[in-house]
Tab-separated table of C-alpha atoms in Angstrom:
chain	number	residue	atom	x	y	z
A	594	UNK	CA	-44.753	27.588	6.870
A	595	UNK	CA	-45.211	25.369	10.090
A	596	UNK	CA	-44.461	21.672	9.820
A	597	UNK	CA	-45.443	18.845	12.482
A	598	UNK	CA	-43.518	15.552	12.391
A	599	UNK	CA	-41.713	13.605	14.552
A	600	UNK	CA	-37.963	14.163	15.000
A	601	UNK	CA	-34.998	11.917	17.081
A	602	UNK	CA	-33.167	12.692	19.421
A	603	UNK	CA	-29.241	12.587	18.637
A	604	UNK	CA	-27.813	13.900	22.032
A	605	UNK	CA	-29.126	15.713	24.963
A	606	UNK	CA	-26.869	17.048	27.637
A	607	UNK	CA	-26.077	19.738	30.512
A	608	UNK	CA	-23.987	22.760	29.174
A	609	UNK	CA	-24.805	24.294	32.193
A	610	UNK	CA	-26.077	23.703	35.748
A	611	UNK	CA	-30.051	23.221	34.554
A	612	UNK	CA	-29.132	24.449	30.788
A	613	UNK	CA	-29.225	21.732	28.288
A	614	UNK	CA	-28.310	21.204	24.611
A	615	UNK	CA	-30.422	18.808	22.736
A	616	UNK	CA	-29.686	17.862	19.192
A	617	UNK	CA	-32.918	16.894	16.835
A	618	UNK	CA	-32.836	14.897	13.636
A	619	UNK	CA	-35.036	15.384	11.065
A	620	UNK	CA	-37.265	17.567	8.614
A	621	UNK	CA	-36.525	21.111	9.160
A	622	UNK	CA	-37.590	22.636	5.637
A	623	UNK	CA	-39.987	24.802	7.548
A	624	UNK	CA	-37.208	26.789	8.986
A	625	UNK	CA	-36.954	29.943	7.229
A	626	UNK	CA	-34.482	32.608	9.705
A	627	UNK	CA	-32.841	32.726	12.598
A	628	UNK	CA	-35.099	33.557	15.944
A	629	UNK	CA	-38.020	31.014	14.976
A	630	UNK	CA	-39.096	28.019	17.418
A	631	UNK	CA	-40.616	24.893	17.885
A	632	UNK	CA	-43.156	23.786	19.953
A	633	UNK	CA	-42.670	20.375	21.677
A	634	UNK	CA	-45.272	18.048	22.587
A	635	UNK	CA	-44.377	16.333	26.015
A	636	UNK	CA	-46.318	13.098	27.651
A	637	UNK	CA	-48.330	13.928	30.480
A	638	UNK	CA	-48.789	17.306	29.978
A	639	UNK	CA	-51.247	19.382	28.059
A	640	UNK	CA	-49.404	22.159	26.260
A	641	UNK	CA	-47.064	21.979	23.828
A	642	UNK	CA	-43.204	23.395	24.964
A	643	UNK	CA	-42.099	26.333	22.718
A	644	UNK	CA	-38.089	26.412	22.622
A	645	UNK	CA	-36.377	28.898	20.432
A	646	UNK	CA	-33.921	27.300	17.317
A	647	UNK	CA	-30.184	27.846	18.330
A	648	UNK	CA	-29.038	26.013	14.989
A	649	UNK	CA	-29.807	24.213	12.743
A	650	UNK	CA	-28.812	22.385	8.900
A	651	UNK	CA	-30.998	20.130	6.477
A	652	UNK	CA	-30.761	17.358	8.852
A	653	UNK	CA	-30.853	18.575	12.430
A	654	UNK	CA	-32.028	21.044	14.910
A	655	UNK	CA	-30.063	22.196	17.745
A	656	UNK	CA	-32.313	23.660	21.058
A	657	UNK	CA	-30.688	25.035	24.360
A	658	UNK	CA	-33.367	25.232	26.746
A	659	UNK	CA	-33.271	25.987	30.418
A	660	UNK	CA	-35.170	23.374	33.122
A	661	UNK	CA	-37.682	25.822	34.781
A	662	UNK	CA	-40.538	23.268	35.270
A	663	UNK	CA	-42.024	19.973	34.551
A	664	UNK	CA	-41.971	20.406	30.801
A	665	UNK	CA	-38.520	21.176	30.454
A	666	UNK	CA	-37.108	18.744	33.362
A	667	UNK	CA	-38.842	15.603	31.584
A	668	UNK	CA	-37.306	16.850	28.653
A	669	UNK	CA	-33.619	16.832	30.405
A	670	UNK	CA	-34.271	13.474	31.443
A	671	UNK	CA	-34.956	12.131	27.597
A	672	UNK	CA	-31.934	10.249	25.973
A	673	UNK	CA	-30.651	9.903	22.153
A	674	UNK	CA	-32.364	7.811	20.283
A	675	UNK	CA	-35.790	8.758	21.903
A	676	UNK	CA	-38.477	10.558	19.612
A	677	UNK	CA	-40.372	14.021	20.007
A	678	UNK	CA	-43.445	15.303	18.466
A	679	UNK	CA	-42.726	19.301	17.203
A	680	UNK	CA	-44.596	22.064	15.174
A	681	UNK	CA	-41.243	23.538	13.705
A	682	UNK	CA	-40.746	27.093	11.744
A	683	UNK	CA	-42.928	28.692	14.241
A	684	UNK	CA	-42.716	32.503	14.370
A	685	UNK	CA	-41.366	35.714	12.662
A	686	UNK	CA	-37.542	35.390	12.946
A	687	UNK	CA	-34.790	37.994	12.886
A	688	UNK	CA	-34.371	40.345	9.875
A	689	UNK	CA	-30.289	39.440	9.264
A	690	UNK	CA	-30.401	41.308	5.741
A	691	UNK	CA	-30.418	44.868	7.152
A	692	UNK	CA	-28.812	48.102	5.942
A	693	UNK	CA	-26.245	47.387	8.495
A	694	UNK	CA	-22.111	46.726	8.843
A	695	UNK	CA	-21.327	46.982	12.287
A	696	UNK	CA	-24.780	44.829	14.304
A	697	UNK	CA	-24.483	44.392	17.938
A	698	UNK	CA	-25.926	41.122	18.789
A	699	UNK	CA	-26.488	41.450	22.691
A	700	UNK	CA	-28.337	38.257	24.764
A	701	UNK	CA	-29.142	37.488	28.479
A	702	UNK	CA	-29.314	34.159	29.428
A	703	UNK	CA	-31.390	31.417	27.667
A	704	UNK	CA	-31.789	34.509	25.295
A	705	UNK	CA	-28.639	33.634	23.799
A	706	UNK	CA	-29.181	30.618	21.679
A	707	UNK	CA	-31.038	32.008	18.643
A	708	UNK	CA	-28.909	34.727	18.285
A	709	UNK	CA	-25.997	32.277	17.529
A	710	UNK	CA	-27.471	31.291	13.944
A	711	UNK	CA	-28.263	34.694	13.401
A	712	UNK	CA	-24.439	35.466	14.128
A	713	UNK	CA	-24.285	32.529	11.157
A	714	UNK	CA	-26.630	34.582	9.029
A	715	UNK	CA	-25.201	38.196	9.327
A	716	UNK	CA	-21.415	37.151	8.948
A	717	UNK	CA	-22.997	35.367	5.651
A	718	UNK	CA	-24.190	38.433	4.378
A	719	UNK	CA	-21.191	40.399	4.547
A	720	UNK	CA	-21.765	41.768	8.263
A	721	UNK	CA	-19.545	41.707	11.382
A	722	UNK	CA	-20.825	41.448	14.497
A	723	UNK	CA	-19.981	42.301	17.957
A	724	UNK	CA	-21.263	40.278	20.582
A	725	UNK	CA	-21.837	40.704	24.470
A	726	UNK	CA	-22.938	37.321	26.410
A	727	UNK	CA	-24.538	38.333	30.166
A	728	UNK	CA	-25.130	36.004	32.912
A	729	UNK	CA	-25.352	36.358	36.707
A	730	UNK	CA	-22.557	34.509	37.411
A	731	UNK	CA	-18.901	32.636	35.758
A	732	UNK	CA	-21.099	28.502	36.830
A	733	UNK	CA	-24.101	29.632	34.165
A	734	UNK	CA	-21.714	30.920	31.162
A	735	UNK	CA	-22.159	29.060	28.199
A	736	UNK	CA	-21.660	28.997	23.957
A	737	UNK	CA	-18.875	31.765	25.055
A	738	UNK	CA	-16.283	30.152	23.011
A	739	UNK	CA	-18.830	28.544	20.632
A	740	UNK	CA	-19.351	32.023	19.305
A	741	UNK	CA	-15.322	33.028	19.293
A	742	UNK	CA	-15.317	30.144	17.007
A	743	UNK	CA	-17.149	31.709	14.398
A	744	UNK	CA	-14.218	34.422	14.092
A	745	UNK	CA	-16.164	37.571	15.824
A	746	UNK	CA	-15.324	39.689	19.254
A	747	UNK	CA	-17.177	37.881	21.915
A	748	UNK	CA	-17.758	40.298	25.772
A	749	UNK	CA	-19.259	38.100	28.535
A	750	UNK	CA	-20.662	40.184	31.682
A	751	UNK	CA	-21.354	38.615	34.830
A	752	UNK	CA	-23.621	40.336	37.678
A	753	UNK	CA	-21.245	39.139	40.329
A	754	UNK	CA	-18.156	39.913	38.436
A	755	UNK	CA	-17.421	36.271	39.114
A	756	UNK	CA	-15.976	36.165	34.996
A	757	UNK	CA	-15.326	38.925	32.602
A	758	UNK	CA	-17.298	42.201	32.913
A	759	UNK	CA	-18.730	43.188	35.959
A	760	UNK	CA	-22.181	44.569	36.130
A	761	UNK	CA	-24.633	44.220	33.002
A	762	UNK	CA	-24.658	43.555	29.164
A	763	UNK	CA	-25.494	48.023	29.141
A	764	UNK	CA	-22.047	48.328	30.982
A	765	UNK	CA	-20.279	46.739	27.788
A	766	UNK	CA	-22.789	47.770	24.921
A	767	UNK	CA	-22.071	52.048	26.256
A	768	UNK	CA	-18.401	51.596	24.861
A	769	UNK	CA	-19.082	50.208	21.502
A	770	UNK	CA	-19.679	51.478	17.745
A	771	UNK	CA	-22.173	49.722	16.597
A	772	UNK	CA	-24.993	50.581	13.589
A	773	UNK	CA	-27.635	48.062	14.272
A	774	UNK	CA	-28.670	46.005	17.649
A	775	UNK	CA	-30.566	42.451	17.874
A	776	UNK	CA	-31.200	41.185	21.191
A	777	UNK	CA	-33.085	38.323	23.261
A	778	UNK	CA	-33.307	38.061	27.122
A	779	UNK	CA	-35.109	39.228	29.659
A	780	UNK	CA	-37.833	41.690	30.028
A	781	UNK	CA	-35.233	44.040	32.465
A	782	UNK	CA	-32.929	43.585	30.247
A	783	UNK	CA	-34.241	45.189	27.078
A	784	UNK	CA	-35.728	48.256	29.208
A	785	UNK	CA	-31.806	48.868	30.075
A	786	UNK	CA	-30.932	48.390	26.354
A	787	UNK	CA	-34.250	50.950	25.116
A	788	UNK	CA	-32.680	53.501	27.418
A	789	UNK	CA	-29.062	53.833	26.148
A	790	UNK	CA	-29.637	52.413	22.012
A	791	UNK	CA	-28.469	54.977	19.854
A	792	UNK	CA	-29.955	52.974	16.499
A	793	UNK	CA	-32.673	50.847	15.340
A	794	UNK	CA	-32.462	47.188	15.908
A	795	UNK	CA	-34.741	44.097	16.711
A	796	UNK	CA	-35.866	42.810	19.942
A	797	UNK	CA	-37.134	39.132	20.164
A	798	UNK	CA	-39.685	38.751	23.017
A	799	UNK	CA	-39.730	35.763	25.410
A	800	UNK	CA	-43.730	35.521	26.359
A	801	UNK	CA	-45.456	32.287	28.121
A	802	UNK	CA	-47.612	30.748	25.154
A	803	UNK	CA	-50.801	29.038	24.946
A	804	UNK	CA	-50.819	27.110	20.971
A	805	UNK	CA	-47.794	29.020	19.777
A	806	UNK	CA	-49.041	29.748	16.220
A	807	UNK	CA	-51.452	32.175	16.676
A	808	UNK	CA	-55.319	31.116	17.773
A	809	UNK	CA	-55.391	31.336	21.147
A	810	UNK	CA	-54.445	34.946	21.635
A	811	UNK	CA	-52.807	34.703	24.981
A	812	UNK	CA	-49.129	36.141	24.115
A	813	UNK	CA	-50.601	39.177	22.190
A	814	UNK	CA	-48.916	42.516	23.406
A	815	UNK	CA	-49.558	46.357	22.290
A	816	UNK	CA	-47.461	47.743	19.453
A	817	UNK	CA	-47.900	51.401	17.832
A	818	UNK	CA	-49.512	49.338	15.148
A	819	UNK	CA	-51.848	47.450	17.527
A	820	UNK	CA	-51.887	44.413	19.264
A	821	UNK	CA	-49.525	41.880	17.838
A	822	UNK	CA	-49.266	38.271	18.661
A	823	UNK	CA	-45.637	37.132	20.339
A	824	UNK	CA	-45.688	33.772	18.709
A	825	UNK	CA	-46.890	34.888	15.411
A	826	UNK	CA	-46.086	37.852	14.670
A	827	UNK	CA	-43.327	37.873	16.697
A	828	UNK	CA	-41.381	36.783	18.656
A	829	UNK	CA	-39.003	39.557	16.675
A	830	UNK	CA	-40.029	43.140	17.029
A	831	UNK	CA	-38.603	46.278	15.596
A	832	UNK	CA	-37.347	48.912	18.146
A	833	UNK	CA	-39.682	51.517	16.453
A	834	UNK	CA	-42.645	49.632	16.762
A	835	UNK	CA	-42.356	48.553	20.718
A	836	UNK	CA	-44.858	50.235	23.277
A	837	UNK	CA	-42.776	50.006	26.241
């Protein structure tokens, strides 16, 4: 159920050095579960932005989004009470209602920020998950104590061993119990993950996008069941259904 309108901006700021959190007021009916995105229409340029939902209520939409080129740096340099044009409850979100007790929720990066709602969702359905935060170094951490705050065991890794533990998110994730993964990062990343996960779980792709709801065809990928489109019928995939 995608919406367009027009939403304000409430704040905008650096968490991070070139990772910002920008808080969005309005209509966000369309959004239906955690891992869904928006796509952001920016002056000057001719495709739309898509930025995955870290939060959001029934007034506001919370986006952490990483300045990696001219979309995203003119949208670091926009202040509160400045207006955006979105296409909001894009995408096939995370599955929080599964046959699980024990998830491991395990992101890399700007990976992380959809995967704190769904932290929201699965402690609201009874569920307590573990989480493991990894970054290259202790200057990019972010949302660490943002997700201690919601009462669940929170491992940061850092490449550099700079801040908490050294090496990658695998190093942490090979000690834990865990019945269920969900994860969002990078591409190297989730090959590391495939080749120690000992359950099912649900990997949410991040793939350059063309319209972001599913004409253009130019984030489709191959799946056991065929080619599937990122933005559409993704960006969530189960583990079982991933051609690697």
């Amino acid at each position: 159920m995608m919406k367009q309108g027009i939403y304000k901006i409430l704040f905008n700021f650096e968490l991070a050095p070139k990772v910002f959190r920008m808080v969005l007021e309005g209509d966000t009916s369309a959004l239906l579960s955690p891992g869904q995105f928006v796509n952001i229409k920016i002056d000057g340029l001719y495709l739309r932005r898509p930025i995955s939902v870290c939060d959001y209520d029934k007034k506001t939409i919370v986006l952490i989004y990483k300045v990696v080129g001219e979309g995203t740096e003119k949208l670091s340099r926009m202040q509160a009470g400045e207006e955006l044009d979105l296409l909001v409850g894009l995408g096939n979100g995370f599955n929080a209602e599964n046959d699980c007790k024990n998830p491991l929720v395990i992101g890399g990066g700007v990976g992380i920020p959809p995967l704190y709602n769904l932290c929201k969702e699965l402690i609201k359905f009874g569920k307590k998950p573990t989480v493991i935060l990894g970054f290259n170094t202790k200057d990019e951490i972010f949302y660490e104590e943002v997700f201690k705050l919601l009462g669940i065991d929170v491992y940061v890794t850092t490449v550099d061993g700079s801040y908490g533990t050294k090496g990658f998110v695998t190093d942490v994730m090979k000690n834990l119990q865990y019945d269920y993964f969900y994860t969002c990062g990078p591409m190297p990343m989730f090959k590391a993950i495939e080749g120690i996960a000992t359950t099912s779980g649900q990997y949410s792709f991040e793939e350059r996008m063309g319209c972001g709801f599913g004409a253009c065809m130019g984030c489709s990928c191959k799946t056991k069941y065929g080619n599937k489109r990122i933005c559409k019928d993704g960006p969530v995939l189960e583990r079982e259904e991933i051609v690697w």
